[in-house]
The first five atom37 places (N, CA, C, CB, O) and aatype in JSON, in Angstrom:
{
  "aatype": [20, 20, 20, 20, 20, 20, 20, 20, 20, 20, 20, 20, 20, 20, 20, 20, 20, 20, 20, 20, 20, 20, 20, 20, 20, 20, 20, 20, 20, 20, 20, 20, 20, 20, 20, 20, 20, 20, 20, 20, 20, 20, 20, 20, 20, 20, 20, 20, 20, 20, 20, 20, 20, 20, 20, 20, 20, 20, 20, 20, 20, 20, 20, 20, 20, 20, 20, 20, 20, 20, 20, 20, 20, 20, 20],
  "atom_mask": [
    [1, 1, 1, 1, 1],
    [1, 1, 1, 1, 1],
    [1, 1, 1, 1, 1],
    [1, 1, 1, 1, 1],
    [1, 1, 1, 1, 1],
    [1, 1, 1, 1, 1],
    [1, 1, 1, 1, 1],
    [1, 1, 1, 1, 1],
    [1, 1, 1, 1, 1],
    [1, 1, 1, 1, 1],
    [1, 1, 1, 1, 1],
    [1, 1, 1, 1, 1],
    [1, 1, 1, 1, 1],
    [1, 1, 1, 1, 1],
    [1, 1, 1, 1, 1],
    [1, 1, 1, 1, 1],
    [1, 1, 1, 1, 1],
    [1, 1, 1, 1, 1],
    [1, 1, 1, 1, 1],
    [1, 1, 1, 1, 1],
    [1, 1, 1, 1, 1],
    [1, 1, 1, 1, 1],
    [1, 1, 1, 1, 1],
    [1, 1, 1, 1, 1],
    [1, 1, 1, 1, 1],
    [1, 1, 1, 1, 1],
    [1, 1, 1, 1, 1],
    [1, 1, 1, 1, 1],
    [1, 1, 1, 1, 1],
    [1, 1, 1, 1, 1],
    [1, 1, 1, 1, 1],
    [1, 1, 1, 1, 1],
    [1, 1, 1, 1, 1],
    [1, 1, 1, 1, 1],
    [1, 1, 1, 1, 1],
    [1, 1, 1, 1, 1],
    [1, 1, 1, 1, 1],
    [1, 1, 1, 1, 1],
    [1, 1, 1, 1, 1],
    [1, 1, 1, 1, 1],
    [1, 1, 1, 1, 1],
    [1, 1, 1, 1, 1],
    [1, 1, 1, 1, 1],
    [1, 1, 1, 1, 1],
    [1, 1, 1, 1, 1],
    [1, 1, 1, 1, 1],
    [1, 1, 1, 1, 1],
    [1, 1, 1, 1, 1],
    [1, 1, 1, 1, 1],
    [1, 1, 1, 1, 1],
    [1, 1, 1, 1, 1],
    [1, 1, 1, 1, 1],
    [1, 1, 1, 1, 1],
    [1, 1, 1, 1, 1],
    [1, 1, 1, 1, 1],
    [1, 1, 1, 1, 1],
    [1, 1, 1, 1, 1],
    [1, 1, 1, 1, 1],
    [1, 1, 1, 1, 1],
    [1, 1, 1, 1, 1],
    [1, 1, 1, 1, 1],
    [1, 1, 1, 1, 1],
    [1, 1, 1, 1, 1],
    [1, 1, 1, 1, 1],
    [1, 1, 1, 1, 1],
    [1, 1, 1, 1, 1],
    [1, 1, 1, 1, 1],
    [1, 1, 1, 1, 1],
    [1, 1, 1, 1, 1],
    [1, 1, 1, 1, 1],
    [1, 1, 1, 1, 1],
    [1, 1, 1, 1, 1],
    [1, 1, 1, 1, 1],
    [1, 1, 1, 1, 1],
    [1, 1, 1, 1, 1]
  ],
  "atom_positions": [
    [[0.84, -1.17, 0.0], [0.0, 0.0, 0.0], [0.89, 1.24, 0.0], [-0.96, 0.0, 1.22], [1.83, 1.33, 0.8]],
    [[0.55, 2.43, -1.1], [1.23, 3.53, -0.61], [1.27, 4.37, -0.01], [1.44, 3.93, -0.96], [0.15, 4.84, 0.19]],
    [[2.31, 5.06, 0.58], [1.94, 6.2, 1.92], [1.18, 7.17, 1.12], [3.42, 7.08, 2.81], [1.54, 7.25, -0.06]],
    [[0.28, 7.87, 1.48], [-0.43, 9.27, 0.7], [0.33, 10.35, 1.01], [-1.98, 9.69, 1.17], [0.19, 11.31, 0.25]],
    [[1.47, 10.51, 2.36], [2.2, 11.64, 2.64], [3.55, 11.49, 1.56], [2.56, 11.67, 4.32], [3.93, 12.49, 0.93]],
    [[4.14, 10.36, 1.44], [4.91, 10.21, 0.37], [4.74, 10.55, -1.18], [5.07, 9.14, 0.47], [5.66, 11.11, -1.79]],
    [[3.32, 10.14, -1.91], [3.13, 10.8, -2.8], [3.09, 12.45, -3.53], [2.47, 10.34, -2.74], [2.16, 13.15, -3.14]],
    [[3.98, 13.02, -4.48], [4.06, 14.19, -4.59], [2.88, 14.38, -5.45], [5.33, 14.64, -4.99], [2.4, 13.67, -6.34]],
    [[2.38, 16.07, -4.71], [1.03, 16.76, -5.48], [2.24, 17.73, -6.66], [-0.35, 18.09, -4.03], [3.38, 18.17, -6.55]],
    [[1.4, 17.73, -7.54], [2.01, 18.58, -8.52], [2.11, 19.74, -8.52], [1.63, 18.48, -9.44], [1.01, 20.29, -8.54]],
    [[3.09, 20.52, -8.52], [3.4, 22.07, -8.48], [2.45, 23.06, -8.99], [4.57, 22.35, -9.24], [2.07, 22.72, -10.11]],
    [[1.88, 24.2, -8.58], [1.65, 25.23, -9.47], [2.34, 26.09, -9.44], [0.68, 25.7, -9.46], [3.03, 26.6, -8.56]],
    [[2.09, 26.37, -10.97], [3.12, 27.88, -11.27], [2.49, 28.95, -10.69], [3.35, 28.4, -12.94], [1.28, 29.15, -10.59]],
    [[3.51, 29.69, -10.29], [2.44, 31.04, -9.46], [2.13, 31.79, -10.36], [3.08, 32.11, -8.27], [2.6, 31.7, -11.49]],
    [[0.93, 33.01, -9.87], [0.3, 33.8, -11.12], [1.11, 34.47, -12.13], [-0.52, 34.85, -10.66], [1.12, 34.55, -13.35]],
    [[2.24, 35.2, -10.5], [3.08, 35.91, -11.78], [3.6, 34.99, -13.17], [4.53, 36.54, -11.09], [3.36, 35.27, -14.35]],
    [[4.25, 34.01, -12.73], [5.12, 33.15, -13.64], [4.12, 32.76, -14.47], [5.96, 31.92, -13.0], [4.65, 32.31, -15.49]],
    [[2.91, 32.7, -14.54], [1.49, 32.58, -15.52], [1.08, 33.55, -16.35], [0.29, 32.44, -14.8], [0.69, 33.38, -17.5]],
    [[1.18, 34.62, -15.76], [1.01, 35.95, -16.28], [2.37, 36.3, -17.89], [1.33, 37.09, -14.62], [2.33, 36.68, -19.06]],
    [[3.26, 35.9, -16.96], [4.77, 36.25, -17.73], [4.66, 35.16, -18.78], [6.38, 36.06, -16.66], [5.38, 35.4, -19.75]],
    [[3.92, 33.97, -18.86], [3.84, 33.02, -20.05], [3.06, 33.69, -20.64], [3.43, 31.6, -19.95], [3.71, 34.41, -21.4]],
    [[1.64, 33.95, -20.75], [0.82, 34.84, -21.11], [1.46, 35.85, -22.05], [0.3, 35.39, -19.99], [1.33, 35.9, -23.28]],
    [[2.28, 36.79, -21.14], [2.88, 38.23, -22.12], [3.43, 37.35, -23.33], [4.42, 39.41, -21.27], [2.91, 37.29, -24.44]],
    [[4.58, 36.69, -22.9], [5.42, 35.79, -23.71], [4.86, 35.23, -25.2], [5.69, 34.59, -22.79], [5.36, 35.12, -26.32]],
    [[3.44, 34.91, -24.55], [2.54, 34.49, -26.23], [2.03, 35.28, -26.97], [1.36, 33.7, -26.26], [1.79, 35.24, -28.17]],
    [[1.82, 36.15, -26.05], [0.83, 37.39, -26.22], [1.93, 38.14, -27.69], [0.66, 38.64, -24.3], [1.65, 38.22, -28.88]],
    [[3.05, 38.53, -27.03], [4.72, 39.36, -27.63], [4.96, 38.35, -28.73], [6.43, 39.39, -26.27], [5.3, 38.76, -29.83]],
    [[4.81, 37.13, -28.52], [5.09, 36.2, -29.74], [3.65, 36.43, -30.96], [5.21, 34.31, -29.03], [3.77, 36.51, -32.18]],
    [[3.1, 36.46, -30.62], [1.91, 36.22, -31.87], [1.8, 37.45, -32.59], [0.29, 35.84, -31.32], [1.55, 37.49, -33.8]],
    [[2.04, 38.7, -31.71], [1.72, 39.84, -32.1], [2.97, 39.66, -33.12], [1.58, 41.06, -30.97], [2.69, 39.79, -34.31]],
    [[4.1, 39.41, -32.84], [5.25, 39.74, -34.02], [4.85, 38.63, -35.34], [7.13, 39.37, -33.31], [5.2, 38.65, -36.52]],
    [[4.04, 37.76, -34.64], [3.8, 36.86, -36.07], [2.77, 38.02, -37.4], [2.54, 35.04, -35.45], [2.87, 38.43, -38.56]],
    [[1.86, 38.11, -36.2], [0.98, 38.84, -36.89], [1.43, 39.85, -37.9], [0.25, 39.41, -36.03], [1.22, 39.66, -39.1]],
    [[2.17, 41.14, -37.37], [3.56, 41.79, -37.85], [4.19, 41.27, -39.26], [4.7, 41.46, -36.69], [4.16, 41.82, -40.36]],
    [[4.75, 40.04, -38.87], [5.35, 39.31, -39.7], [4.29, 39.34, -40.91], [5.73, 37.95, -39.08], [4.48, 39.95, -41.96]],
    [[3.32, 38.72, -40.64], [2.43, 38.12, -41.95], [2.07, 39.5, -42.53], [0.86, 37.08, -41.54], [2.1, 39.54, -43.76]],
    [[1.82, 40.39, -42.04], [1.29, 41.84, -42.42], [2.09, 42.08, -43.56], [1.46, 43.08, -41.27], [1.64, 42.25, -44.69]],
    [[3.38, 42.08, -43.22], [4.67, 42.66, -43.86], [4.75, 41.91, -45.42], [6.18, 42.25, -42.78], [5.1, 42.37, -46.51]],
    [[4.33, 40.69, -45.05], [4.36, 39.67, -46.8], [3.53, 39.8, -47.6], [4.22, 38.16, -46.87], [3.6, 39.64, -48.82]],
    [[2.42, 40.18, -46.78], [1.31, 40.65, -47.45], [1.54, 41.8, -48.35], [0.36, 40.96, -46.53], [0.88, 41.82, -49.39]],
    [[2.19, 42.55, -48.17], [2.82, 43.65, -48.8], [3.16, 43.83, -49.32], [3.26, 44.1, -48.73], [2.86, 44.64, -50.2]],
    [[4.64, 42.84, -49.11], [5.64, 42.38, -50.09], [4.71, 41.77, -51.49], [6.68, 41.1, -49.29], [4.58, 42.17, -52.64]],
    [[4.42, 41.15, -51.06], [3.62, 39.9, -52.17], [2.73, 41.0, -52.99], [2.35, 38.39, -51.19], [2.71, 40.9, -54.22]],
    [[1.9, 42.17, -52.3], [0.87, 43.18, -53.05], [1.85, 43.39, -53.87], [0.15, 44.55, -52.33], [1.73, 42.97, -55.02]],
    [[3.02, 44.09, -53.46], [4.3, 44.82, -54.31], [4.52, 44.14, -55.84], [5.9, 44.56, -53.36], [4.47, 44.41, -57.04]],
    [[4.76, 43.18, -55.0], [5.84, 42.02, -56.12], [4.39, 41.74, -57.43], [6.53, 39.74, -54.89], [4.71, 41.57, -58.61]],
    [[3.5, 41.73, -57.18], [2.0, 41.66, -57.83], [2.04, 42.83, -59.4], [0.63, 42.37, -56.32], [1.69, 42.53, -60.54]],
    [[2.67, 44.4, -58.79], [2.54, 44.89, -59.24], [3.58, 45.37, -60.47], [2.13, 45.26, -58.5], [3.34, 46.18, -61.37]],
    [[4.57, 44.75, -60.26], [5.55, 44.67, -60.89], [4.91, 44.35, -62.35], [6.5, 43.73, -60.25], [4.06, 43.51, -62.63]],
    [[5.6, 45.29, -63.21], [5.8, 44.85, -65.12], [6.78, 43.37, -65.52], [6.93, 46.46, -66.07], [7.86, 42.95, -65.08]],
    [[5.97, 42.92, -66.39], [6.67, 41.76, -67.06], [8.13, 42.03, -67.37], [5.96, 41.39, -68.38], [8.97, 41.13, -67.31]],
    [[8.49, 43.48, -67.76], [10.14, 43.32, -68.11], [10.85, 43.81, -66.68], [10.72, 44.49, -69.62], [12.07, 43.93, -66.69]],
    [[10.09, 44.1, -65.37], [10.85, 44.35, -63.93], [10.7, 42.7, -63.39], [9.91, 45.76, -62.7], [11.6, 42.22, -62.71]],
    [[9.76, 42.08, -63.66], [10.17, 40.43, -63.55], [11.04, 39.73, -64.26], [9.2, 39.65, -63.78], [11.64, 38.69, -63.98]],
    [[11.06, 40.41, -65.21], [12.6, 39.37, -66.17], [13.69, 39.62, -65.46], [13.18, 39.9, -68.0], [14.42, 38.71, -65.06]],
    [[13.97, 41.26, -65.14], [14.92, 41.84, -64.46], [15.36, 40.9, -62.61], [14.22, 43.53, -64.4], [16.46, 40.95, -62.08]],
    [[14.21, 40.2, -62.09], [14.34, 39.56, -61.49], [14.86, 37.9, -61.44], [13.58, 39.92, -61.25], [15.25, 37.07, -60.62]],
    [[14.54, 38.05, -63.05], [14.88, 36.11, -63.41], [13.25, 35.3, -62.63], [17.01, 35.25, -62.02], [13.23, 34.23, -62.02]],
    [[11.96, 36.26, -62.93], [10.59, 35.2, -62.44], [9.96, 35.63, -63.28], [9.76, 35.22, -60.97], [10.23, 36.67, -63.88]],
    [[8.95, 34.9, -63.5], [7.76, 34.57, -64.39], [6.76, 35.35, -64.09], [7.28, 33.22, -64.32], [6.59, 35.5, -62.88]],
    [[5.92, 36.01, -64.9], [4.31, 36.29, -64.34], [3.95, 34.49, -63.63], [2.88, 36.87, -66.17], [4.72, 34.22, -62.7]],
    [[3.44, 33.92, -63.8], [3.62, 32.56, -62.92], [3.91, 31.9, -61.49], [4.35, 32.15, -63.35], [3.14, 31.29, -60.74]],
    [[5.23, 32.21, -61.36], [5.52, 32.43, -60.45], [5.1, 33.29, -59.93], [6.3, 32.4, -60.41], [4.55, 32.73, -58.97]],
    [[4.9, 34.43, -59.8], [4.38, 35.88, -59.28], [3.22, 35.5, -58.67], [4.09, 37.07, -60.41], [2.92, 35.72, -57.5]],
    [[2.45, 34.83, -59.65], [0.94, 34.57, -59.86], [0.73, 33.5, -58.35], [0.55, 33.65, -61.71], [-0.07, 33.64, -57.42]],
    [[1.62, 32.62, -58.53], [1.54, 31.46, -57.63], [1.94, 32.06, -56.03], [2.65, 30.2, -58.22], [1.22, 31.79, -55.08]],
    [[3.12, 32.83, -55.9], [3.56, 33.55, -54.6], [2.34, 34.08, -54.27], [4.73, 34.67, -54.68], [1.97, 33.7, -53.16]],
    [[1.61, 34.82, -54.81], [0.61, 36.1, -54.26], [-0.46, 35.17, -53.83], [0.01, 37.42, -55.51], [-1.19, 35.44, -52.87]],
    [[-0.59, 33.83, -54.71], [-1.68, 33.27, -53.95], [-1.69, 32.59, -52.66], [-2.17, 32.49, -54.65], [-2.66, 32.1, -52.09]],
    [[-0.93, 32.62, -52.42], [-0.61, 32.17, -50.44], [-1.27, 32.62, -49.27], [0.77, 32.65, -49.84], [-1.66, 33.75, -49.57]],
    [[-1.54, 32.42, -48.37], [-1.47, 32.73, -47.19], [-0.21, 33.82, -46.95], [-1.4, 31.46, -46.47], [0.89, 33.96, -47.49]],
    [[-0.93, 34.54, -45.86], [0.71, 35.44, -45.59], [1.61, 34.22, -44.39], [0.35, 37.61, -44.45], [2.84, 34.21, -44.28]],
    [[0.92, 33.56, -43.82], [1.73, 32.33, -43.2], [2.19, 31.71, -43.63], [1.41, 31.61, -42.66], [3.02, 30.99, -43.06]],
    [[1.81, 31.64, -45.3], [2.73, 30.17, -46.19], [3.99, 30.63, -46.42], [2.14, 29.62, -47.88], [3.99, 31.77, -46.89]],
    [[5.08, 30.13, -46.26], [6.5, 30.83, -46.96], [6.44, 30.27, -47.89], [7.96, 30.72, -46.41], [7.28, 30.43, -48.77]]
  ]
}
């Protein structure tokens, strides 16, 4: 039989240290968000580009075509 005083109860994290995970996701997502904003942009940009400023790049209307259709999360 086991002792019940021997068995360990599982820790809680205190609020602060809960709170501070919280910011932590909070500071992380927001820069994702950020992030995706920014491609979105990029990608509007790159959209608008002339067939001979894409040659100048070495890409295709095609390619172009295919990038812009993404998600701003897809790389």
């Amino acid at each position: 039989m086991l002792n019940p005083l021997l068995i360990e109860t599982p820790r809680r994290s205190s609020p602060k240290a809960s709170a501070h995970r919280v910011m932590e996701d909070l500071v992380r997502s927001m820069a994702s968000v950020a992030r995706w904003i920014e491609i979105h942009r990029q990608r509007e940009q790159l959209a608008e580009l002339e067939d001979h400023q894409l040659a100048d790049l070495g890409l295709t209307p095609a390619q172009i075509r295919k990038e812009c259709a993404k998600w701003p999360w897809q790389a």
